[in-house]
Coordinates of C-alpha atoms in Angstrom, one line a residue:
L1 CA 172.3 -1.2 32.8
V2 CA 173.6 1.0 35.6
P3 CA 171.6 3.5 37.7
N4 CA 173.7 6.5 36.8
G5 CA 171.2 9.4 37.2
S6 CA 168.2 8.6 35.0
G7 CA 169.9 5.4 33.9
S8 CA 172.7 4.5 31.5
I9 CA 173.7 1.7 29.1
I10 CA 177.3 0.3 28.8
N11 CA 177.8 -1.7 25.7
F12 CA 179.8 -5.0 25.9
N13 CA 183.3 -4.8 24.5
N14 CA 183.0 -1.1 23.8
G15 CA 186.8 -0.5 23.7
K16 CA 186.8 1.5 26.9
G17 CA 188.1 -1.3 29.1
S18 CA 190.7 1.0 30.7
F19 CA 187.8 2.9 32.4
G20 CA 185.4 1.6 35.1
Y21 CA 182.0 2.7 36.5
T22 CA 181.6 3.0 40.2
Q23 CA 178.7 4.7 42.1
Y24 CA 177.4 4.5 45.6
V25 CA 173.7 3.8 45.9
Y26 CA 171.8 6.9 47.1
G27 CA 175.0 9.0 46.6
T28 CA 178.1 9.3 48.8
D29 CA 177.7 9.3 52.5
P30 CA 178.7 12.8 53.8
T31 CA 180.7 11.2 56.6
V32 CA 183.0 9.6 54.0
A33 CA 182.9 12.2 51.2
G34 CA 186.0 14.2 50.7
Y35 CA 186.4 18.0 51.0
T36 CA 187.8 18.2 47.5
V37 CA 185.2 17.9 44.7
V38 CA 186.8 17.3 41.3
E39 CA 183.7 16.1 39.4
N40 CA 180.0 16.8 39.4
T41 CA 178.1 13.5 39.1
S42 CA 174.4 12.5 39.1
T43 CA 173.3 10.3 42.0
A44 CA 172.4 6.7 41.6
R45 CA 168.9 6.9 43.1
M46 CA 167.8 3.2 42.6
P47 CA 169.4 0.1 44.0
V48 CA 169.4 -1.8 40.7
F49 CA 171.6 -2.9 37.9
G50 CA 171.5 -5.5 35.1
V51 CA 173.2 -7.3 32.1
K52 CA 171.8 -8.4 28.8
N53 CA 173.3 -10.7 26.2
N54 CA 171.2 -11.5 23.1
D55 CA 167.8 -12.8 24.2
N56 CA 168.7 -13.3 27.9
A57 CA 169.1 -10.8 30.7
L58 CA 169.7 -10.8 34.4
F59 CA 168.3 -8.0 36.5
A60 CA 169.5 -7.3 40.0
I61 CA 167.7 -5.5 42.9
I62 CA 169.6 -4.9 46.1
E63 CA 166.9 -5.7 48.7
K64 CA 168.9 -5.5 52.0
G65 CA 172.0 -3.4 52.7
D66 CA 171.2 -1.0 49.8
A67 CA 172.4 2.0 51.8
L68 CA 175.8 0.3 52.2
A69 CA 176.1 -0.7 48.6
R70 CA 178.2 0.4 45.7
I71 CA 177.6 -0.6 42.1
D72 CA 180.5 -1.3 39.8
A73 CA 180.7 -2.2 36.1
Y74 CA 183.6 -2.9 33.7
T75 CA 183.9 -4.1 30.1
S76 CA 186.5 -6.4 28.7
S77 CA 190.1 -5.3 28.8
E78 CA 193.7 -6.6 28.9
T79 CA 193.1 -8.1 32.3
T80 CA 189.8 -9.9 31.6
S81 CA 187.7 -10.9 28.7
Y82 CA 184.5 -10.6 30.7
N83 CA 182.0 -7.7 30.8
N84 CA 180.6 -7.5 34.3
A85 CA 178.4 -5.6 36.7
Y86 CA 178.1 -6.3 40.4
G87 CA 177.3 -4.9 43.9
T88 CA 179.9 -4.2 46.6
F89 CA 178.9 -3.7 50.3
Y90 CA 180.8 -1.6 52.9
V91 CA 180.2 -3.4 56.2
R92 CA 182.9 -1.6 58.1
G93 CA 184.3 1.9 57.5
F94 CA 187.7 3.4 58.0
E95 CA 189.4 6.8 57.9
L96 CA 193.0 7.9 57.3
L97 CA 194.5 10.0 60.1
S98 CA 197.5 12.1 59.1
M99 CA 200.4 12.0 61.6
F100 CA 203.3 14.4 61.6
G101 CA 206.7 13.8 63.2
V102 CA 209.1 16.3 64.7
S103 CA 211.4 15.9 61.6
G104 CA 208.6 16.9 59.3
S105 CA 207.8 13.4 58.2
Q106 CA 204.2 12.4 57.6
A107 CA 202.3 9.2 57.6
D108 CA 198.6 8.2 57.2
I109 CA 197.3 5.8 59.8
P110 CA 194.1 3.9 59.1
L111 CA 191.4 4.2 61.8
V112 CA 189.1 1.2 61.5
E113 CA 185.6 1.3 63.0
N114 CA 184.9 -1.1 65.8
N115 CA 181.4 -1.8 64.6
I116 CA 180.8 -4.1 61.7
Y117 CA 177.4 -4.4 60.0
A118 CA 176.2 -7.8 61.0
E119 CA 172.7 -7.9 59.4
D120 CA 171.7 -9.6 56.2
L121 CA 172.9 -8.4 52.7
Q122 CA 170.6 -9.5 49.9
I123 CA 170.4 -9.1 46.2
A124 CA 167.5 -10.5 44.1
Y125 CA 168.6 -11.8 40.7
V126 CA 165.8 -12.0 38.1
P127 CA 166.3 -13.8 34.8
L128 CA 164.5 -12.2 31.9
N129 CA 164.3 -13.5 28.3
G130 CA 162.7 -12.9 25.0
D131 CA 161.0 -9.5 24.5
D132 CA 161.7 -8.7 28.2
A133 CA 165.4 -9.2 27.9
N134 CA 166.3 -5.5 27.7
Y135 CA 166.3 -2.4 29.9
S136 CA 162.6 -1.8 29.2
G137 CA 161.8 -5.2 30.5
M138 CA 163.9 -4.5 33.6
A139 CA 162.0 -1.2 34.2
N140 CA 158.7 -3.0 33.8
Y141 CA 159.7 -5.7 36.2
Y142 CA 160.9 -3.2 38.8
R143 CA 157.7 -1.2 38.6
E144 CA 155.6 -4.3 39.2
Y145 CA 158.0 -5.3 42.0
L146 CA 157.4 -2.0 43.7
I147 CA 153.6 -2.2 43.2
E148 CA 153.6 -5.7 44.7
K149 CA 155.7 -4.4 47.7
E150 CA 153.1 -1.6 48.0
V151 CA 155.7 1.0 47.5
L152 CA 153.9 2.4 44.4
G153 CA 150.2 2.8 45.0
E154 CA 147.3 3.8 42.8
K155 CA 147.9 5.5 39.4
L156 CA 147.8 9.2 39.3
A157 CA 144.5 11.0 38.5
N158 CA 146.1 13.8 36.4
K159 CA 143.8 15.4 33.9
Q160 CA 146.4 17.9 32.9
L161 CA 150.2 17.9 32.9
P162 CA 151.4 19.3 36.3
F163 CA 153.7 22.4 36.3
F164 CA 156.2 22.6 39.1
L165 CA 157.0 26.1 40.4
D166 CA 159.6 26.9 43.0
I167 CA 158.8 30.3 44.6
L168 CA 161.5 32.1 46.4
G169 CA 159.9 33.8 49.5
G170 CA 162.2 35.0 52.3
A171 CA 165.8 35.4 51.1
N172 CA 168.8 36.0 53.4
V173 CA 171.0 39.0 52.4
P174 CA 173.9 40.7 54.2
K175 CA 173.2 44.1 55.7
N176 CA 175.6 46.5 57.2
V177 CA 174.7 47.8 60.7
L178 CA 177.2 50.2 62.3
G179 CA 180.0 48.6 60.4
V180 CA 179.0 45.0 61.3
T181 CA 177.6 42.7 58.6
V182 CA 174.5 40.9 59.8
Q183 CA 171.9 38.7 58.0
D184 CA 168.7 40.3 57.0
V185 CA 165.6 38.8 55.4
V186 CA 164.0 40.3 52.4
A187 CA 160.7 39.3 50.8
M188 CA 161.4 38.2 47.2
T189 CA 157.8 37.0 46.8
T190 CA 155.0 37.6 49.3
Y191 CA 152.0 35.3 49.5
E192 CA 149.8 37.8 47.6
E193 CA 152.5 38.2 44.9
A194 CA 152.8 34.5 44.6
A195 CA 149.0 34.4 44.0
E196 CA 149.4 37.1 41.3
I197 CA 152.1 35.0 39.5
V198 CA 149.7 32.0 39.6
E199 CA 146.9 34.0 38.2
K200 CA 149.1 35.2 35.3
L201 CA 150.2 31.6 34.7
N202 CA 146.6 30.5 34.6
E203 CA 145.9 33.2 32.0
I204 CA 148.4 31.8 29.6
G205 CA 147.0 28.2 30.0
V206 CA 149.3 26.8 32.7
G207 CA 147.3 24.9 35.4
N208 CA 147.8 22.1 37.9
I209 CA 150.5 24.1 39.6
K210 CA 152.6 22.4 42.3
M211 CA 154.2 25.2 44.2
N212 CA 157.3 24.6 46.3
Y213 CA 157.5 27.7 48.6
L214 CA 161.1 28.4 49.6
G215 CA 162.0 30.5 52.7
W216 CA 158.6 30.8 54.3
F217 CA 159.6 30.4 58.0
N218 CA 162.3 30.8 60.6
D219 CA 164.6 33.4 59.0
G220 CA 164.0 32.6 55.4
Y221 CA 165.6 30.1 53.0
Y222 CA 168.6 29.4 55.3
H223 CA 166.2 28.6 58.1
D224 CA 166.8 27.7 61.7
V225 CA 166.2 24.1 62.8
P226 CA 162.5 23.3 62.4
E227 CA 161.8 22.6 66.1
K228 CA 159.6 25.7 66.3
V229 CA 158.0 27.0 63.1
K230 CA 157.4 30.8 62.9
N231 CA 155.8 32.3 59.8
L232 CA 157.8 35.2 58.2
A233 CA 155.7 38.3 58.7
E234 CA 157.5 39.9 55.7
L235 CA 155.6 37.5 53.4
G236 CA 152.1 37.9 54.9
S237 CA 150.0 36.2 57.5
K238 CA 149.3 32.5 58.1
D239 CA 145.9 33.0 56.7
D240 CA 147.4 34.5 53.5
F241 CA 149.6 31.3 53.3
A242 CA 146.6 29.1 53.7
E243 CA 144.5 31.1 51.2
L244 CA 147.3 30.7 48.6
G245 CA 147.1 26.9 49.1
E246 CA 143.3 27.0 48.6
E247 CA 143.6 29.0 45.4
L248 CA 146.1 26.4 44.0
A249 CA 144.0 23.5 45.0
E250 CA 140.9 24.9 43.2
D251 CA 142.8 24.5 39.9
G252 CA 144.1 21.0 40.7
G253 CA 147.4 22.2 42.1
A254 CA 148.9 22.2 45.6
L255 CA 151.1 24.3 47.9
F256 CA 154.1 22.8 49.7
G257 CA 156.1 24.5 52.4
N258 CA 159.8 23.8 51.9
V259 CA 161.9 22.5 54.8
A260 CA 165.4 21.1 55.3
F261 CA 166.1 18.5 58.0
N262 CA 169.4 16.9 57.2
E263 CA 171.5 19.9 56.3
V264 CA 171.4 22.3 59.2
C265 CA 172.5 25.9 58.4
Y266 CA 175.6 26.7 60.4
T267 CA 174.1 30.0 61.6
S268 CA 171.1 28.1 63.1
K269 CA 170.5 29.4 66.7
D270 CA 168.4 26.7 68.3
Y271 CA 170.9 23.9 67.6
I272 CA 173.4 22.2 69.8
L273 CA 176.2 21.8 67.3
S274 CA 178.6 19.7 69.3
Q275 CA 175.9 17.1 70.2
E276 CA 173.4 17.0 67.3
A277 CA 175.7 17.2 64.3
A278 CA 177.0 14.0 62.7
K279 CA 180.7 13.3 63.2
Y280 CA 183.6 11.7 61.4
Y281 CA 185.2 8.7 63.1
N282 CA 188.1 10.9 64.2
G283 CA 185.6 13.0 66.2
K284 CA 185.4 16.1 64.0
L285 CA 182.1 17.6 63.0
V286 CA 180.8 17.0 59.5
L287 CA 180.8 20.7 58.4
L288 CA 180.5 21.4 54.7
G289 CA 179.7 24.2 52.3
N290 CA 179.3 25.1 48.7
V291 CA 182.2 24.1 46.4
N292 CA 184.7 26.9 45.9
P293 CA 185.3 26.9 42.1
Y294 CA 188.9 28.0 42.6
T295 CA 190.1 25.6 45.3
L296 CA 187.5 22.9 44.6
K297 CA 187.0 22.6 48.4
R298 CA 183.6 22.5 50.0
S299 CA 184.6 23.9 53.4
T300 CA 184.3 27.2 55.2
N301 CA 183.0 30.3 53.5
A302 CA 183.5 33.4 55.6
K303 CA 181.7 35.7 53.1
Y304 CA 178.5 33.7 52.9
E305 CA 178.5 31.9 56.3
E306 CA 174.8 30.9 55.9
T307 CA 175.7 28.5 53.0
M308 CA 177.8 26.4 55.4
Y309 CA 176.0 23.5 57.0
T310 CA 176.4 20.6 59.4
V311 CA 174.8 17.3 58.7
L312 CA 172.2 16.3 61.4
S313 CA 172.9 13.1 63.2
P314 CA 170.3 10.4 62.3
K315 CA 169.8 10.2 66.1
Y316 CA 167.9 13.5 66.1
I317 CA 166.0 13.3 62.7
N318 CA 162.8 12.0 64.1
Y319 CA 162.8 14.5 67.0
Y320 CA 162.9 17.4 64.6
V321 CA 160.4 15.7 62.2
E322 CA 157.9 15.2 65.0
S323 CA 158.3 18.7 66.3
F324 CA 157.9 20.2 62.8
T325 CA 154.9 18.0 62.0
E326 CA 153.1 19.3 65.1
E327 CA 154.0 22.9 64.5
F328 CA 153.0 22.7 60.8
K329 CA 149.4 22.0 61.8
K330 CA 149.0 25.7 62.7
F331 CA 149.3 26.7 59.1
D332 CA 146.4 24.9 57.6
V333 CA 148.5 23.9 54.6
Q334 CA 148.6 20.2 53.7
G335 CA 151.8 20.0 51.7
V336 CA 155.5 19.7 52.8
A337 CA 158.4 19.9 50.4
L338 CA 161.4 17.9 51.7
R339 CA 164.5 19.7 50.6
D340 CA 167.0 17.0 51.6
L341 CA 165.3 14.0 53.4
G342 CA 164.9 12.2 50.0
T343 CA 168.4 12.9 48.8
V344 CA 170.8 13.1 51.7
L345 CA 171.5 9.9 53.6
S346 CA 174.2 10.2 56.3
A347 CA 175.7 7.9 58.9
D348 CA 177.0 9.2 62.2
K349 CA 180.5 7.9 62.9
K350 CA 180.6 9.1 66.6
R351 CA 182.6 6.3 68.2
A352 CA 180.5 5.9 71.4
D353 CA 177.2 5.8 69.5
L354 CA 177.9 4.9 65.9
I355 CA 174.9 4.8 63.5
N356 CA 175.7 3.2 60.2
R357 CA 174.1 4.2 56.9
Q358 CA 171.6 1.3 56.8
E359 CA 170.4 2.2 60.3
A360 CA 170.1 5.8 59.1
L361 CA 167.9 4.7 56.2
E362 CA 165.5 2.9 58.6
I363 CA 165.4 6.1 60.7
T364 CA 164.7 8.2 57.6
M365 CA 161.9 5.9 56.5
A366 CA 160.3 6.3 60.0
A367 CA 160.5 10.1 59.5
F368 CA 158.8 9.8 56.1
E369 CA 156.1 7.7 57.8
T370 CA 155.5 10.4 60.4
L371 CA 155.3 13.2 57.8
A372 CA 153.1 11.3 55.4
K373 CA 150.4 10.7 58.0
E374 CA 149.6 14.4 58.2
N375 CA 150.7 15.9 54.9
A376 CA 151.1 15.5 51.2
L377 CA 154.8 15.3 50.4
L378 CA 156.9 16.7 47.6
V379 CA 160.4 15.2 47.6
Q380 CA 163.5 16.8 46.2
G381 CA 166.0 14.3 44.7
G382 CA 163.7 11.2 45.0
N383 CA 165.9 8.3 46.2
A384 CA 163.9 5.1 45.8
Y385 CA 163.1 4.8 49.5
S386 CA 160.9 7.9 49.2
F387 CA 158.6 6.5 46.5
G388 CA 156.2 5.0 49.0
Y389 CA 155.4 8.3 50.6
T390 CA 155.0 10.8 47.8
T391 CA 153.2 11.6 44.5
D392 CA 155.6 14.4 43.5
V393 CA 159.4 14.5 43.0
V394 CA 161.6 17.4 41.8
D395 CA 165.3 17.3 41.0
A396 CA 164.5 13.9 39.6
P397 CA 167.2 12.7 37.3
T398 CA 166.5 13.3 33.6
T399 CA 170.0 12.6 32.4
G400 CA 173.2 11.1 33.9
S401 CA 176.9 11.7 34.4
E402 CA 179.0 11.3 31.3
F403 CA 181.4 8.7 32.6
N404 CA 183.9 7.5 30.0
L405 CA 182.6 4.0 30.2
V406 CA 178.9 4.9 29.5
D407 CA 177.5 4.7 26.0
E408 CA 173.9 5.8 26.2
M409 CA 171.6 7.7 28.6
I410 CA 168.1 6.3 29.1
P411 CA 165.0 7.3 31.0
F412 CA 165.0 4.2 33.3
Y413 CA 164.0 6.2 36.4
G414 CA 161.0 7.7 34.6
M415 CA 160.0 4.3 33.1
V416 CA 159.7 2.9 36.6
I417 CA 157.6 5.6 38.2
H418 CA 155.7 7.3 35.4
G419 CA 152.0 7.2 35.9
Y420 CA 152.4 6.7 39.6
I421 CA 154.6 9.7 40.7
N422 CA 154.8 13.1 39.0
Y423 CA 158.4 14.2 38.5
A424 CA 160.4 17.1 37.2
G425 CA 164.1 17.7 36.8
D426 CA 166.1 20.9 37.4
E427 CA 164.6 24.4 37.1
L428 CA 164.7 25.3 33.4
N429 CA 165.4 28.9 33.9
L430 CA 168.5 28.1 36.0
S431 CA 169.9 25.6 33.4
Q432 CA 173.3 26.5 31.9
S433 CA 172.2 25.1 28.5
T434 CA 171.7 27.6 25.8
N435 CA 169.9 25.0 23.6
R436 CA 166.4 25.5 25.0
E437 CA 164.7 23.1 22.5
K438 CA 167.0 20.3 23.6
L439 CA 165.9 20.9 27.2
L440 CA 162.3 20.5 26.0
L441 CA 163.1 17.3 24.1
D442 CA 164.8 15.9 27.2
I443 CA 161.6 16.5 29.2
I444 CA 159.4 14.9 26.6
E445 CA 161.6 11.9 26.2
N446 CA 161.7 11.4 30.0
G447 CA 157.9 11.9 30.4
A448 CA 158.7 14.6 32.9
C449 CA 157.0 17.9 33.9
L450 CA 158.2 21.5 33.5
R451 CA 159.8 23.2 36.5
Y452 CA 160.8 26.8 37.0
A453 CA 162.1 28.8 40.0
L454 CA 160.6 32.3 40.1
S455 CA 160.3 35.3 42.3
Y456 CA 158.4 38.6 42.1
E457 CA 161.4 40.8 42.9
N458 CA 164.4 41.1 40.6
S459 CA 167.4 38.8 41.2
D460 CA 169.6 41.8 41.7
V461 CA 168.4 41.8 45.3
I462 CA 170.2 38.6 46.1
K463 CA 173.2 39.0 43.8
F464 CA 175.6 39.5 46.7
S465 CA 174.2 36.7 49.0
G466 CA 174.4 33.0 49.5
L467 CA 171.5 32.7 47.1
N468 CA 173.4 34.1 44.1
N469 CA 173.0 30.8 42.4
M470 CA 169.4 31.9 41.7
Y471 CA 170.8 34.5 39.3
S472 CA 167.7 34.8 37.0
V473 CA 164.4 34.2 38.7
Q474 CA 162.3 37.3 38.1
Y475 CA 159.0 35.9 36.8
D476 CA 158.4 38.5 34.0
L477 CA 161.5 37.2 32.1
Y478 CA 160.1 33.7 31.5
M479 CA 156.3 34.0 31.0
E480 CA 156.7 33.9 27.2
E481 CA 158.9 30.8 27.3
I482 CA 156.7 29.1 29.9
E483 CA 153.6 29.6 27.7
A484 CA 155.3 28.1 24.7
F485 CA 157.1 25.2 26.5
Y486 CA 154.0 24.2 28.6
K487 CA 151.8 24.2 25.5
E488 CA 154.2 21.9 23.7
A489 CA 155.0 19.6 26.6
N490 CA 151.3 19.3 27.5
N491 CA 150.5 18.6 23.8
A492 CA 153.0 15.8 23.9
L493 CA 152.3 14.3 27.3
K494 CA 148.7 15.1 28.2
D495 CA 147.4 11.7 27.0
V496 CA 150.0 9.9 29.1
A497 CA 150.3 12.0 32.2
N498 CA 149.0 9.1 34.3
V499 CA 150.0 6.2 32.1
P500 CA 153.0 3.9 32.6
M501 CA 155.9 4.2 30.2
V502 CA 156.4 0.6 29.1
G503 CA 159.0 0.8 26.3
H504 CA 162.0 2.8 25.2
E505 CA 164.2 2.1 22.2
I506 CA 167.3 3.7 20.6
L507 CA 166.8 3.0 16.9
E508 CA 169.6 2.7 14.3
N509 CA 169.1 6.3 13.0
G510 CA 169.5 7.7 16.5
V511 CA 165.7 8.3 16.9
R512 CA 164.4 7.4 20.4
K513 CA 161.0 5.7 20.5
V514 CA 159.0 5.9 23.7
T515 CA 155.9 3.7 24.1
Y516 CA 153.2 4.1 26.7
E517 CA 150.7 1.5 28.1
N518 CA 147.8 3.0 26.2
G519 CA 149.5 2.7 22.9
V520 CA 150.7 6.3 22.5
V521 CA 154.2 6.4 20.9
I522 CA 156.5 9.5 21.0
Y523 CA 159.5 9.7 18.6
I524 CA 162.4 11.9 19.5
N525 CA 164.8 13.0 16.7
R526 CA 168.0 14.6 18.0
G527 CA 169.6 14.7 14.5
A528 CA 170.0 17.5 12.1
Q529 CA 167.9 15.8 9.3
D530 CA 164.2 14.8 9.1
V531 CA 163.8 11.0 9.7
S532 CA 160.9 8.6 8.8
V533 CA 160.2 5.8 11.2
D534 CA 157.1 3.5 11.2
G535 CA 155.6 5.6 8.4
I536 CA 155.9 8.8 10.5
T537 CA 158.3 11.7 9.6
I538 CA 160.0 13.2 12.7
P539 CA 161.4 16.7 12.0
A540 CA 165.0 17.4 12.7
E541 CA 165.7 18.2 16.4
W542 CA 162.0 17.7 17.3
Y543 CA 159.5 15.1 18.1
A544 CA 156.4 13.3 16.6
K545 CA 153.5 11.6 18.3
K546 CA 151.4 8.6 17.3
A547 CA 148.1 8.3 19.0
G548 CA 147.1 5.1 20.9
V549 CA 144.4 2.7 20.0

């Protein structure tokens, strides 16, 4: 078992010994990530791994030093007959500095950090045997471990499957003023229009809507640092915003104002770039941007400057969190959606005041503590350290990276938190998959919720802007699909929306069997033929459900 995205299985002696599996826990630290991006991988969001052999298993939880850890796994090969998985810790970083001579010669000189991490590193190894010696047993143990540590609290009180809705409010678009291109803000969805969309969703049977409102303050989606929080007048008044939240709450839903802390827009005005941005060890700023599909570089983008960002030094995270928390009280809205605090974890390599990644994790958890005292939190990404502060996660992993060594994808992430935290993956209308039924089956197998990103205005408005990745969000286009998908997902999952997922099996015929604590069993058939399992016929490329006792 490795924590690749939602979780993956690597079979012993699978004949892929020339390949290896390597992933940093909580993703790669931006201060060590390269500018060139040659692969798109899912983040390892849990600090766990495990091995199983026959009726015995060993499950590992990285308890201390998790932010400095990397997880590796290999199968038998020409160099070793062993299959293995283990954790590696980076206690001192280094960078390569390129030096050029007058003759044109070049050499890379390693710059080694002065500071070494001198605190404890700790992995808990848990033997499992019998019926628990499998990845389901590992997930069940980890869930109970988190409950005992008071990371997971009470079970959810869902009476209906939640529906996650990203609403695009204020969008940043280029505007020509006397021959000079400047950034303008357009209202893609006002508060009143968002309420109208909610009303239409209610009419087709969609309720318990969790709304993540994007671009509602400080210049829109690519907002200024959240030291001061100013409502966008183009969207409506603060009272309109609060009224929208009240309407959602009446039907069991909630409104969350979206905010980014870690990734600060390069065009941010109230930000001292040279002091507050994280730095590489060589003294340069951590300045990144969207990946250019031609060069594969994630560097400067003169055309869409707003998509460039610097990574905030952990030293200033709590300052901005405390400022935002105080300012947000003015809006009478109880929900905050954290765009990056639960997914981006960065050190600051500034030589005179170095903050390593484990220290950054402690600072980030203090920030979560501050935010959770005053607000309900929706977390994007959902690294394990955020579990104790939220009941809602989006961008949760529902699949993983197709590493050559990996044999099967499993819903380990969902098995751990199902029944305690609502979660949804990517926005379905922005998925590049043309097989819509497969997307629905993925959701049902993972026990996840539906999620869409919508706006009132047509996507043409933002076609030539940094938000062109939201290429199809006009709400009218998806109402029919939402009605059908929500009806089907709710039919499959309504009896288990707040029930732990205690078992997952991949049967010989490829059918996946998902078992819940209340006895409900859901069978997923990915094949092209109908299959009978446990006396139940599962249609081809569809699912079947057996009621609990």
